[in-house]
Structure formats: C-alpha cells, structure tokens
PDB file of C-alpha atoms in Angstrom:
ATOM      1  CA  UNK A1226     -73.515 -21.186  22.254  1.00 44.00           C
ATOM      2  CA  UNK A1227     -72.130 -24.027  20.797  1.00 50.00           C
ATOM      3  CA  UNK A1228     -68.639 -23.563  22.752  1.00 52.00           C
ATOM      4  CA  UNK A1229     -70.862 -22.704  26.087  1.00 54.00           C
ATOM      5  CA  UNK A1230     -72.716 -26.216  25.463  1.00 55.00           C
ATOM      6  CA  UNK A1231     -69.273 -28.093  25.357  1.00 55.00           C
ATOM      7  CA  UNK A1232     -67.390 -26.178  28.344  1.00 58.00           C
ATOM      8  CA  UNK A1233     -70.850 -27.204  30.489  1.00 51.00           C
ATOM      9  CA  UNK A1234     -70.493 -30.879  28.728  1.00 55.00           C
ATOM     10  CA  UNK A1235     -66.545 -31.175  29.961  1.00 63.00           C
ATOM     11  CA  UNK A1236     -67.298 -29.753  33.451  1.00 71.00           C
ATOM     12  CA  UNK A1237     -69.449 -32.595  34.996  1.00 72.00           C
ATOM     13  CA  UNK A1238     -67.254 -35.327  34.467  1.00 73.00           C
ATOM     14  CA  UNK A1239     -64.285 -34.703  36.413  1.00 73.00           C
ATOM     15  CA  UNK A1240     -67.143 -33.492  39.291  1.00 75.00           C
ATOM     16  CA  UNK A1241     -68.803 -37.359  38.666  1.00 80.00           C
ATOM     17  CA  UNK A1242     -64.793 -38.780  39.345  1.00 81.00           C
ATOM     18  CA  UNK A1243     -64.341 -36.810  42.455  1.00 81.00           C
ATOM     19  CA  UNK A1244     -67.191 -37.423  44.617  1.00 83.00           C
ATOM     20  CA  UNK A1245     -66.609 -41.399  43.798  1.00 85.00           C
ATOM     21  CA  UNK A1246     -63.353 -40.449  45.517  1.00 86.00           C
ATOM     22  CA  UNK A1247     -65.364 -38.594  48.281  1.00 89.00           C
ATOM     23  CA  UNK A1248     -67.235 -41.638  48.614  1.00 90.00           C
ATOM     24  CA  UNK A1249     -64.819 -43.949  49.756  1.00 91.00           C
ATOM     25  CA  UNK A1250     -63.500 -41.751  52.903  1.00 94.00           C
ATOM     26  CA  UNK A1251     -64.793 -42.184  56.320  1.00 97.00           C
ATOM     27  CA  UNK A1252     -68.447 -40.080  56.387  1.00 97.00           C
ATOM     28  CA  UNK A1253     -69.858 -39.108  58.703  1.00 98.00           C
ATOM     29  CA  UNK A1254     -72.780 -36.500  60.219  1.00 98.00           C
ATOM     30  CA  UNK A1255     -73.615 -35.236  63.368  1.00 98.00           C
ATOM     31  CA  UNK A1256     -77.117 -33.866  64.302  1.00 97.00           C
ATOM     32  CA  UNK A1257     -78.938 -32.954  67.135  1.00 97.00           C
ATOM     33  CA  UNK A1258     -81.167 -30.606  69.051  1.00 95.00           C
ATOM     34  CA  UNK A1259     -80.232 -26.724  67.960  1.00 94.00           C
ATOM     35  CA  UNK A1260     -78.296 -25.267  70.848  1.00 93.00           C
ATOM     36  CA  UNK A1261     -77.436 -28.663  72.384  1.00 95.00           C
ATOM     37  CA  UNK A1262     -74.206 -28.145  71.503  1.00 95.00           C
ATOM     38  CA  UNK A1263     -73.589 -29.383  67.348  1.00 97.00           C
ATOM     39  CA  UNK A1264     -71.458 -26.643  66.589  1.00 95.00           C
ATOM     40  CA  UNK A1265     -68.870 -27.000  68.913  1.00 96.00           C
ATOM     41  CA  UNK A1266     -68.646 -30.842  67.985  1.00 97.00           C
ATOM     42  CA  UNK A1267     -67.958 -29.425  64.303  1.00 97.00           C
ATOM     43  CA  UNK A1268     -65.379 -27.059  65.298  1.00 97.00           C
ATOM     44  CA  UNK A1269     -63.842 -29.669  67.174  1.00 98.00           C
ATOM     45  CA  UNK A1270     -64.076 -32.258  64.429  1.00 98.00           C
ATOM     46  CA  UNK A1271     -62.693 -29.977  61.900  1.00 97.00           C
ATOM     47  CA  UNK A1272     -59.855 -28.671  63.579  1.00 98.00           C
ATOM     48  CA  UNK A1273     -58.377 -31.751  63.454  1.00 98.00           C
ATOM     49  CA  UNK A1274     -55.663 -31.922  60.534  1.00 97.00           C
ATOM     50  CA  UNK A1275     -57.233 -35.293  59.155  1.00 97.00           C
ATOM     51  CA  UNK A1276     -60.711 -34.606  59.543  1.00 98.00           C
ATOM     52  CA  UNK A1277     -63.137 -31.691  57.237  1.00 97.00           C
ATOM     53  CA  UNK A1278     -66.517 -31.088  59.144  1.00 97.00           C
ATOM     54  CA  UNK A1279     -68.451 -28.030  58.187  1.00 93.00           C
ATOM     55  CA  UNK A1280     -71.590 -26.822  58.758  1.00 87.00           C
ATOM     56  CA  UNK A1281     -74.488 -26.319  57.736  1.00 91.00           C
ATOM     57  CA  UNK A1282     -74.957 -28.089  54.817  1.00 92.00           C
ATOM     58  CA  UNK A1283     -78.661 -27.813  55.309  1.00 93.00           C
ATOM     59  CA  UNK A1284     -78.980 -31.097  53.518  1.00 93.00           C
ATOM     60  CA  UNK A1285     -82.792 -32.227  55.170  1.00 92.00           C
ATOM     61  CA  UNK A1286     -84.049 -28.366  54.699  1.00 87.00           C
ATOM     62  CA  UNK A1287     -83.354 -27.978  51.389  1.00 90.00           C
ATOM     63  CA  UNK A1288     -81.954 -30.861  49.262  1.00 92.00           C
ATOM     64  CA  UNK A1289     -83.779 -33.942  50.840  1.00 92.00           C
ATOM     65  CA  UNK A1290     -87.216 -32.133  50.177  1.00 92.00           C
ATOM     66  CA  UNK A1291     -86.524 -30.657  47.369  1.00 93.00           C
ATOM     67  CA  UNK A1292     -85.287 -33.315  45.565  1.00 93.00           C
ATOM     68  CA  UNK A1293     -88.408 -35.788  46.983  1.00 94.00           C
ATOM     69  CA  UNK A1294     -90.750 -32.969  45.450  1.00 94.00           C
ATOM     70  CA  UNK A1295     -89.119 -32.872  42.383  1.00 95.00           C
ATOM     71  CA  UNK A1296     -89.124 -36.657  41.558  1.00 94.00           C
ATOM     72  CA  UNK A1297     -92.895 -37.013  42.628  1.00 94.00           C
ATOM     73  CA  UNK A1298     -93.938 -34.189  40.654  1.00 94.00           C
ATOM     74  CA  UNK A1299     -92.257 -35.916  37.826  1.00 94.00           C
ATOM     75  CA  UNK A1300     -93.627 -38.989  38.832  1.00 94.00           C
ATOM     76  CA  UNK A1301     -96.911 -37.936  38.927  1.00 93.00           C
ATOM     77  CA  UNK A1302     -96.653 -35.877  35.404  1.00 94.00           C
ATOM     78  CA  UNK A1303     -95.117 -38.544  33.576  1.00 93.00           C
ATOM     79  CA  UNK A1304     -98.035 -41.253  35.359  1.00 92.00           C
ATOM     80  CA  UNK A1305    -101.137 -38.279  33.915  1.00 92.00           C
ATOM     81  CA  UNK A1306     -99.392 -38.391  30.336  1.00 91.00           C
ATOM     82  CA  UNK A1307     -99.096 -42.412  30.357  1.00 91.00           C
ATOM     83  CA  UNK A1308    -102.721 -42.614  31.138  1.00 88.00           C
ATOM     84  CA  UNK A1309    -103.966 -39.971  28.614  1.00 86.00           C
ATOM     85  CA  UNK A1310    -101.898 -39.721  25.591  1.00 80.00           C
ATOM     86  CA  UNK A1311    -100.046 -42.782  25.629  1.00 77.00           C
ATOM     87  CA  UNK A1312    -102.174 -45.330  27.325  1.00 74.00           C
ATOM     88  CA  UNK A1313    -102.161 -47.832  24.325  1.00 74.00           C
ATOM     89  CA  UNK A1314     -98.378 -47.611  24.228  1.00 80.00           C
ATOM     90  CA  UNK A1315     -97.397 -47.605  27.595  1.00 80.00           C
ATOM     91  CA  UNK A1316     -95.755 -44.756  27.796  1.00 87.00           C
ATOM     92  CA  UNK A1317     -92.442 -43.743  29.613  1.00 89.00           C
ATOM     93  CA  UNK A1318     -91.117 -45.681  32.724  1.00 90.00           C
ATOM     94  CA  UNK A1319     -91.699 -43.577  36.008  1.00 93.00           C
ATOM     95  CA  UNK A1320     -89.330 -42.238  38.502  1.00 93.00           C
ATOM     96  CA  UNK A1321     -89.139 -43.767  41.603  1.00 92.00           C
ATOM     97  CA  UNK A1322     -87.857 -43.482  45.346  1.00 91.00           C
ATOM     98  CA  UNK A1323     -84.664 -44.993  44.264  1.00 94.00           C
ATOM     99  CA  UNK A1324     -83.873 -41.989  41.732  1.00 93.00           C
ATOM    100  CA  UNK A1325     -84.399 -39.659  44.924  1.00 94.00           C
ATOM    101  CA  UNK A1326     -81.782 -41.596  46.907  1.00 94.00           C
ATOM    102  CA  UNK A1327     -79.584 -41.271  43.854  1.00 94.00           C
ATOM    103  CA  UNK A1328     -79.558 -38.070  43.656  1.00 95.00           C
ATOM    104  CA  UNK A1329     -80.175 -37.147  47.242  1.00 95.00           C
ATOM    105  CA  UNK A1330     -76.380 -39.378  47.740  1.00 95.00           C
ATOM    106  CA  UNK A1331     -74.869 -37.411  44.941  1.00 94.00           C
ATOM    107  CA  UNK A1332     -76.131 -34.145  45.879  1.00 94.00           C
ATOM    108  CA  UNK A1333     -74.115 -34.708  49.385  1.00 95.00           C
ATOM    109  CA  UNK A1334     -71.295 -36.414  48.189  1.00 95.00           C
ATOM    110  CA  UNK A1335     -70.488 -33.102  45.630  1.00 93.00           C
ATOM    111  CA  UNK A1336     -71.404 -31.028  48.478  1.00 94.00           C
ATOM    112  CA  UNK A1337     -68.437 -32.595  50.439  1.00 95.00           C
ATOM    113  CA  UNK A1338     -66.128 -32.570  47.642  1.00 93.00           C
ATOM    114  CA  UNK A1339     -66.992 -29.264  47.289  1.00 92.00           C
ATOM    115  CA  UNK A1340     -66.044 -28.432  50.907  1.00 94.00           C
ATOM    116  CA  UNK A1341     -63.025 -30.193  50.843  1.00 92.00           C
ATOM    117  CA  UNK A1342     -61.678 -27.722  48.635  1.00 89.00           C
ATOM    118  CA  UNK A1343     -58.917 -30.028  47.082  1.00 86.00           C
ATOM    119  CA  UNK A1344     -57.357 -30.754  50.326  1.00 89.00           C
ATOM    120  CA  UNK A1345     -56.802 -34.337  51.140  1.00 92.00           C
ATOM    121  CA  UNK A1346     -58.919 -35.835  54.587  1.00 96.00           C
ATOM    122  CA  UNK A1347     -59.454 -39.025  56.368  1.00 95.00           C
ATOM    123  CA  UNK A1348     -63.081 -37.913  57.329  1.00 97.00           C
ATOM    124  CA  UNK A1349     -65.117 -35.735  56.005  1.00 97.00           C
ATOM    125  CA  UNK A1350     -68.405 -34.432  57.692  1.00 97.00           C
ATOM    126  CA  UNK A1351     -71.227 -31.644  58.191  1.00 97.00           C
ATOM    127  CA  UNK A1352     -72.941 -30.520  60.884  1.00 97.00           C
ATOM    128  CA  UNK A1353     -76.899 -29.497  61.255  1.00 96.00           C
ATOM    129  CA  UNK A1354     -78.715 -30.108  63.757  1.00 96.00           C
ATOM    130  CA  UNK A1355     -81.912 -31.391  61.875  1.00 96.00           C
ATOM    131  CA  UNK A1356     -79.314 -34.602  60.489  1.00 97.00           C
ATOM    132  CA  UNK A1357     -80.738 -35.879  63.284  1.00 97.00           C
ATOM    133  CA  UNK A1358     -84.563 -36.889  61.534  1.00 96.00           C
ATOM    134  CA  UNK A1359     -82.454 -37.517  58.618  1.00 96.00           C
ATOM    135  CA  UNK A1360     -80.233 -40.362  60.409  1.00 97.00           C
ATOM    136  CA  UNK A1361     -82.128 -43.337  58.718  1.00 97.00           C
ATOM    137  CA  UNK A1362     -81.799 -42.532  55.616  1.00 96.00           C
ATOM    138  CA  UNK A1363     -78.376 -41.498  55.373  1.00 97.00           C
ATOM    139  CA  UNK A1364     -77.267 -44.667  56.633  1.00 97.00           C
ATOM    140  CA  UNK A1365     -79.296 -46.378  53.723  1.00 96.00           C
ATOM    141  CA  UNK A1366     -77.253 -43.964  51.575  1.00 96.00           C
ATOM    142  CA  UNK A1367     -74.033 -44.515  53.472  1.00 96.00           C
ATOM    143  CA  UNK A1368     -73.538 -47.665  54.679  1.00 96.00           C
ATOM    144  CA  UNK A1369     -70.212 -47.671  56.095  1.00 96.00           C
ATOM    145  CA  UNK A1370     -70.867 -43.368  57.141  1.00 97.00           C
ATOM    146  CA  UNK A1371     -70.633 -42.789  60.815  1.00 98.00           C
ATOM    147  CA  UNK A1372     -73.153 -40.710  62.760  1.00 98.00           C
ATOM    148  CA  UNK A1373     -72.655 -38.457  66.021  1.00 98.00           C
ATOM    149  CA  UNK A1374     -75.369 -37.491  68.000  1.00 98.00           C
ATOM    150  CA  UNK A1375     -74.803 -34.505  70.272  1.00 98.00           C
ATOM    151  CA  UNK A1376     -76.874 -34.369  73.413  1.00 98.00           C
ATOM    152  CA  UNK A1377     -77.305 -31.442  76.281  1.00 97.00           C
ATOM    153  CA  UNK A1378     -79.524 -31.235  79.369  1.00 97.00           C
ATOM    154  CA  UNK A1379     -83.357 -30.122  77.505  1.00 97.00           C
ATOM    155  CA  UNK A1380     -84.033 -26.981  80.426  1.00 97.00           C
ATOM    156  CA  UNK A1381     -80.538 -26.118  79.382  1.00 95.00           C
ATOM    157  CA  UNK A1382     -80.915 -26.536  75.408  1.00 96.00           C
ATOM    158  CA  UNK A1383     -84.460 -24.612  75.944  1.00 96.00           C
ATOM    159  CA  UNK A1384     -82.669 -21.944  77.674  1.00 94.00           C
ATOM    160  CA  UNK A1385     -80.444 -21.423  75.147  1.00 93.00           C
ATOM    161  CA  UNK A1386     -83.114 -21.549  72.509  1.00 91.00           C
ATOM    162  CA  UNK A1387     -85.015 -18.720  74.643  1.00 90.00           C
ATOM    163  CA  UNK A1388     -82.515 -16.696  74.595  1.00 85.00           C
ATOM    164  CA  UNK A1389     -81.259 -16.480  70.905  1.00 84.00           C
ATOM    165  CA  UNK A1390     -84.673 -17.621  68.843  1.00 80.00           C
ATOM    166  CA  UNK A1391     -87.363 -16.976  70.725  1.00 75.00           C
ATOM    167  CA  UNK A1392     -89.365 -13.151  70.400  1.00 70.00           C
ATOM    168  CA  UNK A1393     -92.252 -12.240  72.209  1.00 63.00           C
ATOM    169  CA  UNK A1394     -94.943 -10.971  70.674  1.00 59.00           C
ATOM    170  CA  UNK A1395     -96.712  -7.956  71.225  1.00 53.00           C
ATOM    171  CA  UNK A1396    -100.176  -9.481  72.390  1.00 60.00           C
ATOM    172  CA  UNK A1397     -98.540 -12.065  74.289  1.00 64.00           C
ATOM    173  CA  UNK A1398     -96.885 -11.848  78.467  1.00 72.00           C
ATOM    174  CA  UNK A1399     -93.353 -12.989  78.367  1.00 76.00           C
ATOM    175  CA  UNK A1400     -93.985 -16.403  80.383  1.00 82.00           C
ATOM    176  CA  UNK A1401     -96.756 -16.839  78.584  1.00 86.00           C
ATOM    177  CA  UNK A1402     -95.050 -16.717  75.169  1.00 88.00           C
ATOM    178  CA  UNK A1403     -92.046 -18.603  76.611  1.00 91.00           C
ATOM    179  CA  UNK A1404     -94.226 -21.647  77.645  1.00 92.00           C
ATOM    180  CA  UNK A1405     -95.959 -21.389  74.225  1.00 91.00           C
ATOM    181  CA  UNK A1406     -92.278 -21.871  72.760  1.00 92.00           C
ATOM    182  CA  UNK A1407     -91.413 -24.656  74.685  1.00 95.00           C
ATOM    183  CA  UNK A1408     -94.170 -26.419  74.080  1.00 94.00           C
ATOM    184  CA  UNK A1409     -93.760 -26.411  70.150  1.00 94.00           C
ATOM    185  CA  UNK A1410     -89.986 -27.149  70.455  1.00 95.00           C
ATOM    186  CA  UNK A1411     -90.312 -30.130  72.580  1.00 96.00           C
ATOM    187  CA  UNK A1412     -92.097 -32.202  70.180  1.00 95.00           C
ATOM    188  CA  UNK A1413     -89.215 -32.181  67.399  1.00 95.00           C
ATOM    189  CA  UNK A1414     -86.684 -32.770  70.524  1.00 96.00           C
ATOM    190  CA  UNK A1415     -88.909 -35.690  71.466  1.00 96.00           C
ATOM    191  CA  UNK A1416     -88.984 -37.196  67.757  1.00 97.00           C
ATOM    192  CA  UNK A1417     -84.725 -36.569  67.447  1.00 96.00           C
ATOM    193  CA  UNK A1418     -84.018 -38.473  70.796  1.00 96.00           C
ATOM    194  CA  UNK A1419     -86.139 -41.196  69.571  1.00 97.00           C
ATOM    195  CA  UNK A1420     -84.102 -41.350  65.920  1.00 97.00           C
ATOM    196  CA  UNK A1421     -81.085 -40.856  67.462  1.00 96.00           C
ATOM    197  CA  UNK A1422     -81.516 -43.874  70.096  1.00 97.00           C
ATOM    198  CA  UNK A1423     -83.499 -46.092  67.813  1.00 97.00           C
ATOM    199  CA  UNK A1424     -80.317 -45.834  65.443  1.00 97.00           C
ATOM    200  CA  UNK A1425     -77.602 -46.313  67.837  1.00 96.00           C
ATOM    201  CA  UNK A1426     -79.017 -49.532  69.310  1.00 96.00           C
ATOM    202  CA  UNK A1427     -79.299 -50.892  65.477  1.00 97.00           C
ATOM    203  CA  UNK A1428     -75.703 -49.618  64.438  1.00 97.00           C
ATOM    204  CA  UNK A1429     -74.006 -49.458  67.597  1.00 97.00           C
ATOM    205  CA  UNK A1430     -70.867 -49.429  66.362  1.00 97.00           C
ATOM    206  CA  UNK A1431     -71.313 -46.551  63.944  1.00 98.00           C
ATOM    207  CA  UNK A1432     -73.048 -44.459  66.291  1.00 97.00           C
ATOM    208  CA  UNK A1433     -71.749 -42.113  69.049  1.00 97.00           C
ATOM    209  CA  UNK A1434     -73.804 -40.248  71.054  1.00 97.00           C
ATOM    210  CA  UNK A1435     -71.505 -37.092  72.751  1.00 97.00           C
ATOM    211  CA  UNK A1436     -73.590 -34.989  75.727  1.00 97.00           C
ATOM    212  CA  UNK A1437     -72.528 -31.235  76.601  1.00 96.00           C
ATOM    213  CA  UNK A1438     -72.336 -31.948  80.260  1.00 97.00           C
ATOM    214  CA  UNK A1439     -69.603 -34.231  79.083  1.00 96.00           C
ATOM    215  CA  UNK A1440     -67.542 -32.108  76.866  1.00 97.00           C
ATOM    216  CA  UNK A1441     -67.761 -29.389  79.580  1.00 96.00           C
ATOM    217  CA  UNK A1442     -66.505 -32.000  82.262  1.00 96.00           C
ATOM    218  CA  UNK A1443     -63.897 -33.875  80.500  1.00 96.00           C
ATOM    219  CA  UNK A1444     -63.202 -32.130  76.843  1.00 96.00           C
ATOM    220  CA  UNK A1445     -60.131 -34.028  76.201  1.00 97.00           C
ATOM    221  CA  UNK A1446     -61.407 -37.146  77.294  1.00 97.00           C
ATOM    222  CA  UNK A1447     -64.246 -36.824  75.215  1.00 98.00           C
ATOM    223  CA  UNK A1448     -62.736 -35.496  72.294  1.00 98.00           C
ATOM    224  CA  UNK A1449     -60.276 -38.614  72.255  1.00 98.00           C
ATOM    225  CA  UNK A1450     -62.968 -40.151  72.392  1.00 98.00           C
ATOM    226  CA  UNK A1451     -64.607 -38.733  69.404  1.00 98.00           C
ATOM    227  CA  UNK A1452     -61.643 -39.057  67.372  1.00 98.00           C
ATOM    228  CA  UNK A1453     -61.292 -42.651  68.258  1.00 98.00           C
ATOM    229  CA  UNK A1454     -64.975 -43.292  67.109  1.00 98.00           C
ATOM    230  CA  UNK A1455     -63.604 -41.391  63.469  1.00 97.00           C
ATOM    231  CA  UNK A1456     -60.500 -43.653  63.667  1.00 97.00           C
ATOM    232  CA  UNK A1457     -58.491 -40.689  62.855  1.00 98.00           C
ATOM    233  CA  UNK A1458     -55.111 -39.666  64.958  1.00 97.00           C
ATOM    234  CA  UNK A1459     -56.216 -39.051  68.736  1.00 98.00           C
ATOM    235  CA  UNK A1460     -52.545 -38.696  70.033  1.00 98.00           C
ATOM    236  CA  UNK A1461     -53.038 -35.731  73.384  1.00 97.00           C
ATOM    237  CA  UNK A1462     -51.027 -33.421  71.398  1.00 98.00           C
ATOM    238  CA  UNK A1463     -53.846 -33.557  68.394  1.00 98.00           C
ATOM    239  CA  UNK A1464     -56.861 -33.295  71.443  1.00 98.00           C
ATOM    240  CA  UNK A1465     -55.316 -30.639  73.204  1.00 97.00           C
ATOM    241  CA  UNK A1466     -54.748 -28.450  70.533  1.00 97.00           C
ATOM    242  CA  UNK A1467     -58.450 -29.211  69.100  1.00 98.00           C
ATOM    243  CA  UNK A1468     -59.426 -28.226  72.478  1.00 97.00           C
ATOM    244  CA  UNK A1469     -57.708 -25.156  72.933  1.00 96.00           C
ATOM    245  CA  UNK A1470     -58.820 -24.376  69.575  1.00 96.00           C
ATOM    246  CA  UNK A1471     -62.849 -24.588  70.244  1.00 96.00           C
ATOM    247  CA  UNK A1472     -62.241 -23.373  73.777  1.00 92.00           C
ATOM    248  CA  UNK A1473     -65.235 -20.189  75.165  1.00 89.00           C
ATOM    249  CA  UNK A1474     -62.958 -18.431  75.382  1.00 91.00           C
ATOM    250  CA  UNK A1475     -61.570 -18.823  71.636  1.00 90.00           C
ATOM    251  CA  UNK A1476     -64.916 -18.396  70.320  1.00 90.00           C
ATOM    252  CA  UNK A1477     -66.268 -16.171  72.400  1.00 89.00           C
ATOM    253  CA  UNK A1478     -63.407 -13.490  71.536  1.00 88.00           C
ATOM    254  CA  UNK A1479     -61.961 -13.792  75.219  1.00 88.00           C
ATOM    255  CA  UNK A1480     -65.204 -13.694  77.121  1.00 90.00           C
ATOM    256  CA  UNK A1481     -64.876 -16.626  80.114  1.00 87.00           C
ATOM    257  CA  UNK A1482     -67.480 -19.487  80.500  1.00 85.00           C
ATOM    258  CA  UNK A1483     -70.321 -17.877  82.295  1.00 79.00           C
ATOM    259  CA  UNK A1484     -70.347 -13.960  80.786  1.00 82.00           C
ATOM    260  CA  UNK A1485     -73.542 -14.404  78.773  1.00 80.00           C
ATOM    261  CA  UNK A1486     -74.284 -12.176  76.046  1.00 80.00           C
ATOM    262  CA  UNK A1487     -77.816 -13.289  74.378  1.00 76.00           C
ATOM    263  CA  UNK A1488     -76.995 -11.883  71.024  1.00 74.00           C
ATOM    264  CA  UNK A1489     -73.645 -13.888  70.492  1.00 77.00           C
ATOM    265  CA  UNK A1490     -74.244 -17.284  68.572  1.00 79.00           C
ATOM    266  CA  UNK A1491     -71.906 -18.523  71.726  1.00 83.00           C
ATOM    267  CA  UNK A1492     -73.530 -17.178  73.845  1.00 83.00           C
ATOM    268  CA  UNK A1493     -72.585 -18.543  77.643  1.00 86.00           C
ATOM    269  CA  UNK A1494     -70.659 -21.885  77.602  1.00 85.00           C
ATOM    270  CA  UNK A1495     -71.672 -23.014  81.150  1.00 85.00           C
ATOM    271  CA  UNK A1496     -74.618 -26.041  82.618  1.00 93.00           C
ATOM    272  CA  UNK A1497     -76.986 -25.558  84.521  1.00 94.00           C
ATOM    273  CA  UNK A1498     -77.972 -21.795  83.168  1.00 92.00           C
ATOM    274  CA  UNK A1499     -81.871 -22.927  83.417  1.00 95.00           C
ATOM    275  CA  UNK A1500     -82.175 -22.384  86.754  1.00 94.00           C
ATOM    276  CA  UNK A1501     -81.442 -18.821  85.977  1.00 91.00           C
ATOM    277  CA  UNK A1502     -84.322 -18.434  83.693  1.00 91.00           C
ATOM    278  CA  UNK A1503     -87.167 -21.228  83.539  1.00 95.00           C
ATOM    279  CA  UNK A1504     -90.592 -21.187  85.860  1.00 94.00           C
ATOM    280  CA  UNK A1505     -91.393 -24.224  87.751  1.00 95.00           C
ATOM    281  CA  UNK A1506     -93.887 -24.740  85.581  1.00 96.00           C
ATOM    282  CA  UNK A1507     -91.477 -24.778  82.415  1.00 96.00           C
ATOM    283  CA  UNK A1508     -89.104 -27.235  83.996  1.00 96.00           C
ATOM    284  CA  UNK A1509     -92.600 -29.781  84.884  1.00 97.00           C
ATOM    285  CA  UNK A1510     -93.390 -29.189  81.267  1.00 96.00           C
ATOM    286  CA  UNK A1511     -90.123 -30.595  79.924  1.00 97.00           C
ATOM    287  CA  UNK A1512     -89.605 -33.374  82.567  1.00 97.00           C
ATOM    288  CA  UNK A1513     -92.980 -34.642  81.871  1.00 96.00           C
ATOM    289  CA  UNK A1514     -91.836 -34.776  78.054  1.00 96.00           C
ATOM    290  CA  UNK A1515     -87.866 -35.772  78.301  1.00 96.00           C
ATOM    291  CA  UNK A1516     -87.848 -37.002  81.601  1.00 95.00           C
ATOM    292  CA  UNK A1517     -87.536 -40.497  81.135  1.00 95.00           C
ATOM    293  CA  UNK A1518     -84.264 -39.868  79.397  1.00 95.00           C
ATOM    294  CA  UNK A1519     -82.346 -37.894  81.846  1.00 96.00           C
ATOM    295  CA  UNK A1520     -80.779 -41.250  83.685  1.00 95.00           C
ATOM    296  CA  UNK A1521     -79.733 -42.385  80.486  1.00 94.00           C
ATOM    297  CA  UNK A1522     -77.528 -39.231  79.803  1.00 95.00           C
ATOM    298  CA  UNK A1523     -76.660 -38.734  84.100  1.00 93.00           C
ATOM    299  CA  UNK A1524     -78.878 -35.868  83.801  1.00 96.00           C
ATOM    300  CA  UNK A1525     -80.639 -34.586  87.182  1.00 93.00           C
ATOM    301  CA  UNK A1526     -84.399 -33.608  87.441  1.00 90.00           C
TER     302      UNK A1526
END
C-alpha cells in the first residue's frame, strides 16, 4: 500500500510541470453549430505538422459542469457545517468560483498535454462544437488562447442535422416531427451566433470566424488563412497538402462531393443540399430566427 501511495505521490508532479509547458503554446478552440462544419476545421488544423487539434474533448459537457457541481456542493457542505458545528469558531474557508476556474484550466491544459502525446507543437487545440457557449470563459482562462468559430448556411446545418440525429417517432408524421426538431435546435444556434459575435467584436484579433460556403469555395485560401490567424507556417505547399488531406473525397473513402449517404458522419460535402429536403414552411421558420445574420456571412434567403 505503502509503495502504491508513493508511485501515485511521484506521478502528479512531472504531470503539474508539463501542462505549465502546455500553457505557454499558442491555444486555441474552435466551436460551433454541430454539422456546420467543426470537424473538418480540426482535421484541417491538425494535419498541419506544427499544429495538434483533436476532437472532442467534450470539455463544456462534462468537465465544466462537473467540476461547477462539485465545488458548489462543497461549497454548500462546508457553509451547513460552519453554521452548525462550528459557528463559534468560524469554521473552514469556502470554495469559491475561482477554485472552479482553477481546476476547470488545469483539467484542459492536462487534457492537451495528454493529446499531444510527447510530440512537440506550435498550437495545440480541440474541437466541439458546444466550445462555442463556452467561449467567454475560456478566454478568462486563456488570455492569450485563440478561438475559431466555424459557421455554415442554418437550412444547410439543419439539413445535415435531419439527416444524421434526428428519428421520428412512432406517433409523430415525418414533417411534423422534422419541424418539431428544428424548432428545439434553433434556439441553441441562436444563443452560439450571439457568443460567437459578441466575442469577436471584443477580441477581434483573437477571433476568426471560418463559414463552410467559404471553405467549399476557396479551401486554400481559407485555410491560409486559418493558419495565418494560428501564426503557424502557411507556405502553399503546407495548405495544399492540408487540403488534399481533409478533402470528401479523403474522408469519405472516395465517394465525390454530392453522393450522400445519411449514415456516414461525412455524409455529402456539398451547399445548398436544403433545397433538397426542407418545406417552405421549415425554411420561414429558420429565416424568421437566423435571418438577420445571413448578409453578414453572404448567405442568401
């Protein structure tokens, strides 16, 4: 036991040195609506030789809330015994927000080291989509991190969603189950344009906002781009490869852009596919919701 306790004792220390390393590299996270395109901007990102990007670290699922739980639950246990039992001596001092950004910080920064897997980068990253709500607070964390937000048409993001997430239910006629879908993802879409936008015009020079439409029309220009933004090598050689790398067709296992298949995570590659598949009524629903962004992002109604 005794042996066990020491090995444990040894082992966190050389983790406590490496994510201070970690630390002082160029972060950086990209979030965004799911389907709108995230992955690829990982793939892209981390097929470049300086850069590690993976995804999905899940870090506002699971470790943001979590942690937040834990420290008010302790807050509020250690408050109850300070007021019963040791109200004439004041009892212990109480957790606080700041002990959740601690550990929220450190919990990432080992996660990345982790990733990293001893190799040496000039950015390291992670992709989910959900980053997106998380945007504020990682830049309190991370003052000098970097944030990408990835953007796609919404009829062509809901599309997409449609046709890998959403399942009709039994009781319930396709349309009307589709609609019923839309409406309940539009409201989180709403909220992560708003984050995303409100953060770029505060840190504008820290925040990149990359659109599907884009990528599709001009990959290596946007790419370079991308890299720029990272300040890691952009050189065409570098983009091209990256490019050819994260092509469809790559991904897709030599399926071209436009040869759908709705049970492949990648599943079609192309804009425009809403046309194919929402109601009038669906596309009124989301213009009436994201409609004031489309000429901010060229798209058309």
């Amino acid at each position: 036991m005794t042996a066990g306790i020491t090995e444990q004792g040894r082992n966190w220390r050389p983790g406590a040195a490496a994510i201070a390393d970690i630390e002082r590299h160029q972060l950086f996270f990209i979030g965004g609506a799911p389907r709108s395109g995230t992955t690829w901007v990982q793939l892209l990102f981390d097929a470049h030789p300086d850069v590690c990007c993976k995804g999905e670290g899940l870090f506002p699922h699971h470790l943001e809330k979590g942690l937040d739980r834990i420290i008010n639950g302790w807050h509020e246990a250690l408050a109850e015994k300070n007021n019963t039992l040791f109200k004439q001596s004041g009892g212990y001092p109480l957790p606080d927000q700041e002990d959740a950004d601690f550990l929220l910080a450190t919990g990432i920064l080992r996660a990345f080291s982790r990733q990293c897997g001893g190799g040496h980068y000039r950015a390291i990253g992670e992709k989910t989509p959900e980053n997106v709500f998380l945007f504020p607070r990682l830049k309190c964390l991370f003052p000098h991190a970097k944030f990408v937000g990835v953007v796609r048409d919404p009829r062509d993001t809901l599309t997409s969603a449609l046709h890998i997430f959403h399942k009709t239910t039994q009781n319930d006629g396709l349309e009307a189950s589709q609609l019923a879908y839309i409406r309940q993802a539009l409201e989180p879409m709403v909220h992560g344009l708003k984050v995303m936008l409100g953060l770029c015009s505060q840190y504008p020079a820290d925040c990149a906002i990359v659109s599907y439409e884009a990528l599709i029309a001009d990959s290596a220009g946007s790419v370079s781009r991308l890299f720029d933004f990272l300040g890691v090598d952009a050189s065409p050689d570098i983009v091209e490869a990256c490019v050819r790398k994260t092509s469809f067709s790559t991904l897709s296992n030599g399926r071209v852009q436009g040869e759908g298949r709705d049970n492949e995570f990648f599943r079609k590659g192309i804009v425009g596919d809403w046309r194919a598949t929402l109601t009038p009524e669906m596309n009124r629903i989301i213009l009436e919701a994201v409609g004031e962004w489309f000429p901010t992002f060229g798209w058309k109604p």
